Amino acid sequence: MWQRILAILAARNREFYRDSAGLIWNLLMPVMMIMAFAFIFSGEPRALFKVGVIAPPTQATTSGFLATPHIDFIPVTDDNAAVVSAITKVQRHQLDLLLDMRDIPAYWVNPDSANGDLVERLLLGAYAQQDQANSDSSPQRRAAAGEALSYADWVLPGVLAMNVMFSSLWGVGWVVVRYRKNGVLRRLKATPLRPIEFLSAQVLSRLIVVLTTSILVYLGASLILDFPMRGSYTTLLLVYTAGALCMISLGLTVSARLRTEELADGLLNLLSWPMLLLSGVWFSMEGASPAAQTLSTLMPLTHLVDAARGIMIDGASVLDILPQLGLLLGLATLLLVVAARFFRWE
Amino acid sequence: MTSVSALLEARSLKKYYPGVQAVDGLSFEVQPGQCFGLLGPNGAGKTTTMEMLEGIQSPTDGEVLFRGRPLDLAFRQSIGIQFQATSLQDFQTVDESLRMFASLYACTADRDELIRLCNLSELLGRDTRKLSGGQRQRLLLAIALVNDPDLVFLDEPTTGLDPQARRNFWSLIKTVRTRGKTILLTTHYMEEAEQLCDEIAIVDQGRIIARGQPQTLVQEHFPAAIVRLQTTAWPDNEPLPNYAERRDTVIELYTDAVPPVLEYLERIGAGLTALRIDTPSLEDLFLKLTGHSLRT
């Protein structure tokens, strides 16, 4: 019995370590992930609280509330839109407190926020220390009530985008390589079919699949969760379509000439995993190192996630997400041209 | 010398891969309405040649002319190809495959007629992956004919088929020919070449080593019969006559007249129990010309 087990074991092991593409991926991926996490979070240790400050003093202060350690003081420009946006953030628990230093010192705090409560005490304590004699100089309190955004609500747009990415890359990239390997493309090469016709059909087919599944997932999620959708459905559909087109074109570019599925698999993994980690799908990149944040902006998935989140959570309009839309569609066009140019039937 | 009437012409075709000279200066013409065969063992360069003629591979040197002109998009509309080991897309039925390929062409043959011809009527709803060898070849042939082409390429069409299926396929090809189609096929079965082809070219190691009609080719190189017996049946110390040859365990005697040879054998006391008398075939021709056999 053992002889048989060992024989099959040996054959399977040989199969494994001789599959160089698979082997590299198995060894490399965990290393890459560790490196990625180290890289992402290689910045300064994160602050405990986030406080917005409207019209902060130009000189750095060494005493008073603004000198409190372990607080991230984020400047807010003195215009109506920025202030309103900041107040909304307090309502959503994205800012723990908003300090107004314009004429009369005032602050907004969310009565439902535990963090807000603590920062408020720090603020009042700091002011009390500064002006021990004058009890009238404490800043005015303004309530900005609102529910916290749950993690599920925050992560949903990213998860939909992630689904779009995987479905687009593998549904097209891997499939075309498999066709090439099996001889399907060679059979088609002998017909009057032209590469651009073939590729367009693949793009459209995958687009239909991706959008349909995304809609179904969205509907399914809306039955289970009660997540915000403050923007218009048309805009959301538009941005996911642009994202899908971009990812599909990326998949086509990868598969334009590859002949082995293992290599295609490896390359697609190499593209999708960094995007998965660095695009703000699972955690916000705001606390990441500047280098990681730069890398994040180079990835199309980041922009799709940003736009989708903006629409669902902040109610962004088409105009608001126009930059992301333009970038996704522009990249999609560029990649499609490249894919058509480099495409080989064999 | 160019023949103006030739449908397809290969001129000094060469194909080099790194380290391999797959096709080394091949030239021939296919006339309209003809069935032309490329006969040779595996690895002779037949499939590579076919691919260059089909326009799928570009030659390292030489050219291919269709109706006197280089291959263009119109060429693709006028040809049909039956692949050796083709892959059709998964999860498609026979009917769907036929329709898909028909949609790629400007002009198509009558579908019902084609289905009848290739005996596919009972298979229309079946998944293409669930066809037997013979059924799949019939479907692939139907697909090759879907655009009513003038020129049909058949690459080893009966490889892997049992003898009955093979014979059925041959009669199918003969019917196709009656519709005036020109056929170019490759094979390593000499019987197939003999049965189907008006003219053949014997290919070995990337070159044509003989060309002509199957029957006349053999007659040019051999007399009417070959008498074969085992070497063990040959009496010791008896020298071989000049019209005999020893091949491995067999002694072959070439002759136009069999009875005198039999008398001779009887006279020298050769064992006659495992004796064979054959008509020379392309197989023998190939062996004679190349020193190795058609069947590798």
XYZ file of C-alpha atoms in Angstrom:
642
model
C 0.000 0.000 0.000
C 2.730 2.470 0.941
C 4.566 1.756 -2.237
C 1.570 2.872 -4.237
C 1.004 5.959 -2.151
C 4.639 6.965 -2.488
C 4.602 6.403 -6.257
C 1.680 8.728 -6.783
C 3.106 11.196 -4.258
C 6.414 11.346 -6.135
C 4.693 11.839 -9.482
C 2.515 14.612 -8.106
C 5.497 16.359 -6.537
C 7.402 16.219 -9.808
C 4.381 17.638 -11.564
C 4.254 20.466 -9.071
C 7.840 21.620 -9.008
C 8.317 21.249 -12.742
C 5.407 23.553 -13.418
C 7.621 26.596 -13.133
C 4.893 29.147 -13.572
C 2.780 27.591 -10.842
C 5.788 27.149 -8.572
C 6.892 30.738 -8.892
C 3.432 31.925 -8.111
C 3.101 29.674 -5.065
C 6.381 30.902 -3.613
C 6.237 34.473 -4.751
C 2.729 35.360 -3.812
C 2.979 35.079 -0.030
C 6.265 36.980 -0.114
C 4.689 39.648 -2.255
C 1.764 39.983 0.068
C 3.977 40.449 3.105
C 6.052 42.993 1.251
C 2.934 44.749 0.083
C 1.540 45.112 3.559
C 4.853 46.349 4.886
C 5.005 48.836 2.054
C 1.469 50.043 2.437
C 1.753 50.675 6.106
C 5.326 51.843 6.179
C 4.427 55.391 6.986
C 4.276 57.043 10.354
C 2.167 55.355 12.996
C -1.388 56.445 12.522
C -2.947 59.048 14.701
C -5.807 58.115 17.000
C -8.168 60.875 15.995
C -8.933 62.972 12.958
C -9.889 66.608 13.445
C -10.755 69.009 10.664
C -9.668 72.628 11.144
C -11.226 75.464 9.144
C -8.774 78.306 8.604
C -5.981 77.043 10.793
C -3.296 79.524 11.871
C -0.436 79.734 9.422
C 2.220 79.307 12.075
C 2.662 76.026 13.808
C 1.445 76.151 17.361
C 3.372 74.665 20.210
C 0.653 74.903 22.806
C -3.069 74.680 22.930
C -5.406 72.208 21.345
C -3.682 72.223 17.959
C -0.536 70.919 19.572
C -2.227 67.849 21.022
C -0.265 64.748 20.024
C -1.800 61.660 18.339
C -4.366 63.748 16.504
C -4.392 64.186 12.729
C -5.269 67.817 12.061
C -6.632 68.094 8.532
C -6.921 71.646 7.186
C -10.233 72.603 5.583
C -10.343 75.505 3.155
C -12.553 78.423 4.015
C -15.224 78.046 1.333
C -18.786 76.913 1.631
C -18.420 73.643 -0.263
C -15.454 72.472 1.745
C -17.098 73.371 5.027
C -20.300 71.574 4.142
C -18.310 68.543 3.068
C -16.403 68.579 6.340
C -19.600 68.817 8.387
C -20.940 65.837 6.443
C -17.831 63.928 7.367
C -18.489 64.647 11.033
C -22.007 63.346 10.537
C -20.618 60.185 8.978
C -18.022 59.602 11.683
C -15.265 60.150 9.146
C -14.035 63.157 11.081
C -14.130 63.043 14.843
C -14.478 66.815 15.232
C -14.469 69.920 13.081
C -12.906 73.055 14.553
C -13.824 76.446 13.148
C -11.144 79.046 13.751
C -12.537 81.837 11.664
C -14.186 84.561 13.863
C -15.863 82.994 16.839
C -14.260 79.690 17.734
C -16.783 76.946 17.263
C -16.785 73.259 16.625
C -18.985 70.534 15.218
C -19.172 67.187 16.932
C -21.291 64.119 16.420
C -23.209 63.311 19.606
C -23.332 59.645 18.604
C -19.601 59.333 18.124
C -17.494 57.922 20.940
C -14.343 59.320 19.376
C -16.054 62.671 19.036
C -16.856 62.695 22.718
C -13.233 62.114 23.679
C -11.842 64.705 21.272
C -14.389 67.175 22.541
C -13.126 66.684 26.066
C -9.575 67.207 24.872
C -10.602 70.365 23.095
C -12.474 71.829 26.023
C -9.714 70.801 28.364
C -7.105 72.529 26.195
C -9.130 75.712 26.009
C -9.757 75.626 29.758
C -6.035 75.325 30.393
C -5.253 78.261 28.109
C -7.791 80.655 29.477
C -8.187 79.697 33.057
C -9.651 82.980 34.066
C -12.084 83.429 31.245
C -14.743 80.765 31.170
C -16.641 82.510 28.390
C -14.002 81.842 25.818
C -14.862 78.191 25.360
C -15.768 77.528 21.782
C -19.383 77.134 20.675
C -20.687 73.623 20.287
C -22.618 72.576 17.223
C -24.094 69.139 16.899
C -23.737 67.226 13.645
C -25.634 64.056 14.217
C -25.538 61.101 11.888
C -25.082 57.380 11.735
C -21.718 55.873 11.281
C -20.988 54.339 7.986
C -20.640 50.638 8.614
C -17.741 48.762 7.136
C -20.116 46.685 5.030
C -21.596 49.817 3.505
C -18.192 51.244 2.862
C -16.757 48.115 1.337
C -19.644 47.179 -0.974
C -18.761 49.455 -3.931
C -15.219 48.102 -3.805
C -16.381 44.513 -3.724
C -18.558 45.098 -6.786
C -15.584 46.666 -8.513
C -13.366 43.759 -7.536
C -15.886 41.366 -9.047
C -15.854 43.389 -12.249
C -12.079 43.172 -12.344
C -11.794 39.415 -11.850
C -14.615 38.602 -14.214
C -13.212 40.880 -16.908
C -9.615 39.756 -16.681
C -10.220 36.026 -16.569
C -13.352 35.904 -18.680
C -11.463 37.419 -21.566
C -7.750 37.138 -20.919
C -7.655 33.508 -19.949
C -10.329 32.447 -22.430
C -8.519 33.923 -25.450
C -5.297 32.192 -24.428
C -7.155 28.917 -24.078
C -8.637 29.381 -27.558
C -5.188 30.005 -28.903
C -3.797 26.912 -27.215
C -6.637 24.658 -28.373
C -6.527 25.742 -31.988
C -9.880 27.528 -32.016
C -8.187 30.740 -33.135
C -6.276 28.936 -35.819
C -9.510 27.610 -37.245
C -10.937 31.129 -37.250
C -7.819 32.559 -38.828
C -8.610 30.654 -41.994
C -11.981 32.370 -42.275
C -12.720 35.939 -43.410
C -13.056 36.947 -39.747
C -10.774 39.850 -38.838
C -9.027 40.284 -35.478
C -10.916 43.474 -34.607
C -14.234 41.690 -35.283
C -13.271 38.784 -33.087
C -12.026 41.040 -30.277
C -15.106 43.270 -30.365
C -17.324 40.227 -29.995
C -15.319 39.102 -26.957
C -15.505 42.561 -25.380
C -19.256 42.832 -25.855
C -19.901 39.316 -24.635
C -17.925 39.851 -21.453
C -19.415 43.291 -20.894
C -22.913 41.849 -20.941
C -21.924 39.103 -18.501
C -20.101 41.446 -16.133
C -22.864 44.034 -15.998
C -25.599 41.453 -15.590
C -23.816 39.715 -12.732
C -22.987 43.031 -11.105
C -26.640 44.040 -11.225
C -27.690 40.713 -9.757
C -25.082 40.968 -6.996
C -26.235 44.511 -6.249
C -29.855 43.417 -6.035
C -28.905 40.481 -3.848
C -26.899 42.705 -1.545
C -29.734 45.198 -1.288
C -31.983 42.452 0.006
C -29.547 41.499 2.739
C -27.967 44.811 3.643
C -29.305 48.290 4.032
C -26.553 50.243 2.352
C -26.649 53.850 1.197
C -27.185 54.704 -2.452
C -27.275 58.452 -2.607
C -26.410 58.920 -6.242
C -28.237 58.000 -9.405
C -28.337 54.442 -10.717
C -27.531 55.597 -14.207
C -24.319 57.196 -13.067
C -23.373 54.092 -11.135
C -24.040 51.888 -14.145
C -22.034 54.253 -16.295
C -18.998 54.121 -14.077
C -19.075 50.350 -13.694
C -19.410 49.992 -17.471
C -16.374 52.203 -17.948
C -14.488 50.156 -15.356
C -15.505 46.892 -17.011
C -14.393 48.123 -20.432
C -11.065 49.119 -18.955
C -10.516 45.752 -17.276
C -11.662 43.809 -20.342
C -9.231 45.721 -22.516
C -6.503 44.998 -19.986
C -7.341 41.310 -20.166
C -7.217 41.415 -23.968
C -3.855 43.137 -23.943
C -2.413 40.465 -21.672
C -3.784 37.695 -23.879
C -2.860 39.230 -27.241
C 0.026 36.837 -27.761
C 0.301 34.393 -24.880
C 0.066 30.717 -25.710
C 0.021 28.979 -22.366
C -2.676 29.204 -19.775
C -0.207 28.939 -16.914
C 1.588 32.057 -18.049
C -1.673 33.887 -18.569
C -2.766 32.859 -15.111
C 0.471 34.107 -13.598
C 0.331 37.460 -15.373
C -3.298 38.046 -14.555
C -2.616 37.258 -10.906
C 0.342 39.608 -10.980
C -1.953 42.385 -12.173
C -5.001 41.722 -10.069
C -3.531 41.076 -6.640
C -1.681 44.395 -6.280
C -4.827 46.118 -7.468
C -6.829 44.222 -4.918
C -4.565 45.305 -2.097
C -3.734 48.837 -3.112
C -6.929 50.165 -4.647
C -8.749 50.927 -1.460
C -11.162 48.040 -1.796
C -10.737 46.613 1.698
C -9.198 49.504 3.594
C -8.745 53.151 2.947
C -5.401 54.170 1.545
C -5.509 57.402 3.507
C -3.379 55.985 6.269
C -0.848 54.414 3.911
C 2.606 55.630 3.103
C 2.905 58.297 0.370
C 4.689 55.862 -1.927
C 1.852 53.365 -1.611
C -0.664 56.090 -2.269
C 1.138 57.111 -5.453
C 1.147 53.530 -6.635
C -2.524 53.332 -5.838
C -3.356 56.221 -8.166
C -1.695 54.384 -11.026
C -4.201 51.567 -10.823
C -7.467 51.725 -12.732
C -9.324 49.828 -10.005
C -8.599 52.672 -7.542
C -10.440 55.133 -9.716
C -13.352 52.824 -10.268
C -13.668 52.247 -6.524
C -13.340 55.961 -5.739
C -16.017 56.893 -8.232
C -18.391 54.129 -7.181
C -17.966 54.979 -3.521
C -18.473 58.640 -4.291
C -21.739 57.898 -6.037
C -23.135 55.486 -3.498
C -21.978 57.102 -0.272
C -21.625 60.775 -1.151
C -24.214 61.033 -3.902
C -21.694 62.222 -6.467
C -23.050 63.253 -9.847
C -21.673 62.532 -13.308
C -19.797 65.812 -13.233
C -18.176 64.928 -9.936
C -16.816 61.637 -11.203
C -15.979 62.899 -14.682
C -12.210 62.666 -14.096
C -12.430 59.014 -13.087
C -14.829 58.254 -15.919
C -12.549 59.913 -18.429
C -9.524 58.082 -17.148
C -11.210 54.684 -17.252
C -12.622 55.165 -20.741
C -9.399 56.664 -22.026
C -7.375 53.755 -20.686
C -9.912 51.308 -22.122
C -9.547 52.806 -25.588
C -5.783 52.857 -25.412
C -5.563 49.256 -24.274
C -8.018 48.056 -26.914
C -5.938 49.667 -29.634
C -2.790 48.080 -28.228
C -4.495 44.685 -27.961
C -5.743 44.805 -31.558
C -2.328 45.888 -32.753
C -0.474 43.074 -30.999
C -3.047 40.333 -31.467
C -1.911 37.072 -32.989
C -4.187 34.230 -33.995
C -1.492 31.784 -32.928
C 6.922 27.836 -66.179
C 3.543 29.039 -64.986
C 0.426 27.262 -66.026
C -2.252 29.916 -66.404
C -5.011 27.432 -65.744
C -3.632 26.185 -62.416
C -5.968 26.895 -59.503
C -3.328 26.770 -56.820
C 0.387 26.970 -57.278
C 3.226 26.536 -54.840
C 6.537 27.977 -55.974
C 9.740 26.929 -54.222
C 8.120 26.995 -50.824
C 10.491 26.970 -47.917
C 9.860 27.054 -44.211
C 12.582 27.151 -41.630
C 12.076 26.938 -37.909
C 15.054 27.377 -35.597
C 17.062 24.226 -36.091
C 14.511 22.601 -38.372
C 14.105 22.778 -42.106
C 10.472 21.800 -42.299
C 9.889 22.545 -45.981
C 12.795 22.815 -48.354
C 11.878 24.058 -51.808
C 8.511 22.564 -52.719
C 6.838 23.368 -56.034
C 3.684 21.978 -57.587
C 0.381 22.968 -59.191
C -3.162 21.905 -58.577
C -5.513 21.991 -61.542
C -9.202 22.928 -61.220
C -11.410 19.936 -60.509
C -8.453 17.777 -59.547
C -7.865 15.863 -56.376
C -4.222 16.350 -55.515
C -2.574 14.433 -52.700
C 0.541 15.018 -50.641
C 1.669 11.623 -49.447
C 4.375 11.185 -46.886
C 5.171 9.988 -43.381
C 4.630 12.025 -40.234
C 7.094 14.851 -39.954
C 7.613 15.084 -43.715
C 6.460 18.676 -43.801
C 3.020 18.032 -45.250
C 1.052 19.925 -42.622
C 3.456 22.875 -42.721
C 3.106 22.989 -46.491
C -0.652 22.861 -46.212
C -0.650 25.718 -43.729
C 1.375 27.845 -46.081
C -1.017 27.026 -48.915
C -3.998 27.815 -46.705
C -2.540 31.192 -45.832
C -2.202 30.425 -42.146
C 1.572 30.395 -42.102
C 3.802 32.597 -44.155
C 6.644 30.888 -45.996
C 10.232 31.701 -45.177
C 10.772 31.800 -48.910
C 8.779 31.143 -52.074
C 5.180 32.028 -52.788
C 1.692 30.663 -53.086
C -0.576 31.742 -55.925
C -4.312 31.259 -56.182
C -5.635 31.758 -59.691
C -2.327 33.376 -60.514
C -2.515 35.937 -57.716
C -1.016 36.060 -54.234
C -3.346 35.094 -51.384
C -5.777 37.820 -50.350
C -9.091 38.194 -48.579
C -10.983 36.869 -51.608
C -8.936 33.692 -51.279
C -10.319 33.179 -47.767
C -13.845 33.377 -49.106
C -13.185 30.749 -51.767
C -11.546 28.035 -49.718
C -12.646 25.487 -47.161
C -10.337 23.797 -44.707
C -10.824 20.637 -42.726
C -8.327 20.638 -39.909
C -6.472 17.656 -38.625
C -7.091 18.213 -34.945
C -9.315 21.164 -34.851
C -10.890 22.582 -31.788
C -14.393 23.844 -31.964
C -15.671 26.027 -29.144
C -17.123 24.183 -26.176
C -20.803 23.830 -25.465
C -21.880 24.279 -29.066
C -24.130 21.883 -30.934
C -23.456 20.599 -34.421
C -26.125 22.887 -35.801
C -24.796 25.947 -33.974
C -21.256 25.317 -35.187
C -22.411 25.073 -38.773
C -24.418 28.246 -38.474
C -21.594 30.164 -36.843
C -19.103 29.336 -39.556
C -21.670 30.013 -42.256
C -22.154 33.505 -40.839
C -18.516 34.325 -41.358
C -18.807 34.095 -45.120
C -20.463 36.202 -47.753
C -21.822 33.267 -49.766
C -22.914 29.963 -48.321
C -23.952 26.579 -49.588
C -27.441 25.237 -49.069
C -27.516 24.166 -45.409
C -30.016 21.347 -45.732
C -28.171 19.951 -48.703
C -24.897 20.042 -46.825
C -26.406 18.328 -43.802
C -27.818 15.619 -46.047
C -24.553 15.186 -47.881
C -22.549 14.765 -44.704
C -25.196 12.703 -42.996
C -25.576 15.040 -40.039
C -29.356 15.281 -39.770
C -29.565 13.129 -36.681
C -26.670 14.855 -34.979
C -27.760 18.478 -35.246
C -28.628 18.916 -31.594
C -25.609 17.118 -30.214
C -22.708 18.782 -28.421
C -19.712 18.709 -30.740
C -17.562 17.221 -28.018
C -19.787 14.166 -27.885
C -19.283 13.011 -31.452
C -17.468 9.883 -32.458
C -14.370 10.147 -34.659
C -16.238 9.530 -37.861
C -19.059 11.868 -36.953
C -16.644 14.633 -36.090
C -14.823 14.300 -39.402
C -18.148 14.590 -41.218
C -18.979 17.742 -39.285
C -15.555 19.219 -39.958
C -15.999 18.465 -43.617
C -19.400 20.132 -43.604
C -17.849 23.186 -41.997
C -15.139 23.127 -44.636
C -17.849 23.159 -47.301
C -20.120 25.674 -45.652
C -19.117 28.509 -47.970
C -19.345 26.396 -51.103
C -15.641 26.795 -51.761
C -13.867 26.136 -55.022
C -10.869 24.652 -53.260
C -11.026 22.347 -50.260
C -8.057 21.467 -48.061
C -8.200 18.146 -46.238
C -5.403 17.570 -43.744
C -5.114 13.872 -42.867
C -8.883 13.538 -42.951
C -9.170 9.912 -41.890
C -6.459 9.648 -39.251
C -7.799 7.813 -36.279
C -10.870 6.455 -38.011
C -11.694 2.795 -38.146
C -11.584 1.164 -41.602
C -15.332 1.348 -42.108
C -15.560 5.018 -41.205
C -12.580 5.640 -43.436
C -14.255 4.026 -46.407
C -17.453 5.962 -45.775
C -15.485 9.145 -45.753
C -13.838 8.307 -49.045
C -17.196 7.891 -50.748
C -18.224 11.219 -49.270
C -15.168 12.869 -50.798
C -15.921 11.269 -54.144
C -19.405 12.761 -54.027
C -17.963 16.167 -53.189
C -15.713 15.897 -56.200
C -18.665 15.331 -58.507
C -19.708 18.890 -57.656
C -16.640 20.203 -59.380
C -14.642 21.070 -56.301
C -10.883 20.952 -56.310
C -9.366 19.051 -53.448
C -5.927 19.138 -51.927
C -5.304 16.547 -49.286
C -2.471 15.218 -47.183
C -2.240 11.681 -45.947
C 0.137 8.981 -44.856
C -2.200 6.196 -45.944
C -1.215 5.031 -49.357
C -4.575 3.417 -49.957
C -6.224 6.751 -49.407
C -3.944 8.374 -51.969
C -4.651 5.606 -54.437
C -8.407 5.730 -53.900
C -8.970 9.471 -53.985
C -6.215 11.249 -55.853
C -5.776 11.988 -59.528
C -2.264 13.112 -58.909
C 0.029 12.781 -55.955
C 3.313 14.190 -54.783
C 5.366 12.048 -52.453
C 6.931 14.200 -49.778
C 9.817 13.308 -47.536
C 11.843 15.626 -45.305
C 10.418 18.760 -46.812
C 10.940 17.840 -50.453
C 8.923 16.246 -53.232
C 10.673 13.070 -54.275
C 8.174 11.820 -56.840
C 5.104 13.156 -58.572
C 2.463 11.752 -60.876
C -0.628 9.614 -61.044
C -0.650 6.932 -58.356
C -0.835 3.993 -60.756
C 1.724 5.214 -63.251
C 4.137 6.239 -60.511
C 4.272 2.709 -59.219
C 4.535 1.215 -62.685
C 7.429 3.508 -63.487
C 9.459 2.129 -60.653
C 8.377 -1.465 -60.329
C 7.483 -4.480 -62.432
C 4.093 -6.124 -62.135
C 4.596 -8.180 -58.993
C 6.665 -8.710 -55.886
C 7.118 -12.206 -54.520
C 7.950 -12.250 -50.836
C 9.221 -15.000 -48.598
C 10.893 -15.267 -45.219
C 14.679 -15.241 -45.090
C 14.499 -18.401 -43.058
C 12.805 -20.074 -46.007
C 15.777 -19.331 -48.244
C 18.113 -22.260 -48.611
C 21.603 -21.815 -47.152
C 24.505 -20.988 -49.438
C 22.154 -20.090 -52.268
C 23.022 -16.644 -53.667
C 20.257 -14.085 -54.301
C 19.365 -13.489 -57.951
C 19.870 -9.968 -59.282
C 16.151 -9.198 -59.231
C 15.883 -9.936 -55.524
C 16.506 -7.872 -52.421
C 16.732 -8.707 -48.750
C 14.848 -6.480 -46.338
C 15.135 -7.422 -42.705
C 13.397 -10.756 -42.404
C 11.916 -10.760 -45.898
C 13.340 -11.482 -49.305
C 11.653 -9.691 -52.174
C 11.798 -10.811 -55.782
C 10.691 -8.305 -58.424
C 9.263 -9.690 -61.605
C 6.782 -9.198 -64.431
C 6.052 -12.880 -64.648
C 5.277 -14.833 -61.528
C 5.189 -18.523 -62.610
C 8.859 -18.684 -63.681
C 9.878 -17.260 -60.324
C 7.814 -19.858 -58.518
C 9.466 -22.588 -60.549
C 12.847 -21.182 -59.678
C 12.034 -21.118 -56.023
C 10.838 -24.676 -56.124
C 13.978 -25.684 -57.935
C 16.354 -24.204 -55.378
C 14.354 -25.748 -52.572
C 13.040 -22.606 -50.895
C 10.306 -22.991 -48.327
C 7.014 -21.937 -49.935
C 4.670 -22.061 -46.956
C 4.705 -18.359 -46.007
C 4.943 -17.069 -49.545
C 3.229 -13.859 -50.644
C 2.629 -12.401 -54.052
C 1.779 -8.681 -54.040
C 1.192 -5.917 -56.535
C 3.691 -3.126 -55.841
C 2.195 -0.235 -53.970
C 3.031 3.312 -53.080
C 4.332 1.963 -49.823
C 6.939 -0.007 -51.715
C 7.690 3.020 -53.826
C 8.241 5.170 -50.806
C 10.505 2.597 -49.255
C 12.502 2.341 -52.421
C 12.910 6.080 -52.801
C 13.680 6.966 -49.219
C 14.915 3.883 -47.475
C 12.311 4.158 -44.745
C 8.666 3.309 -44.727
C 5.556 5.453 -44.924
C 4.310 4.139 -41.647
C 6.634 5.379 -38.923
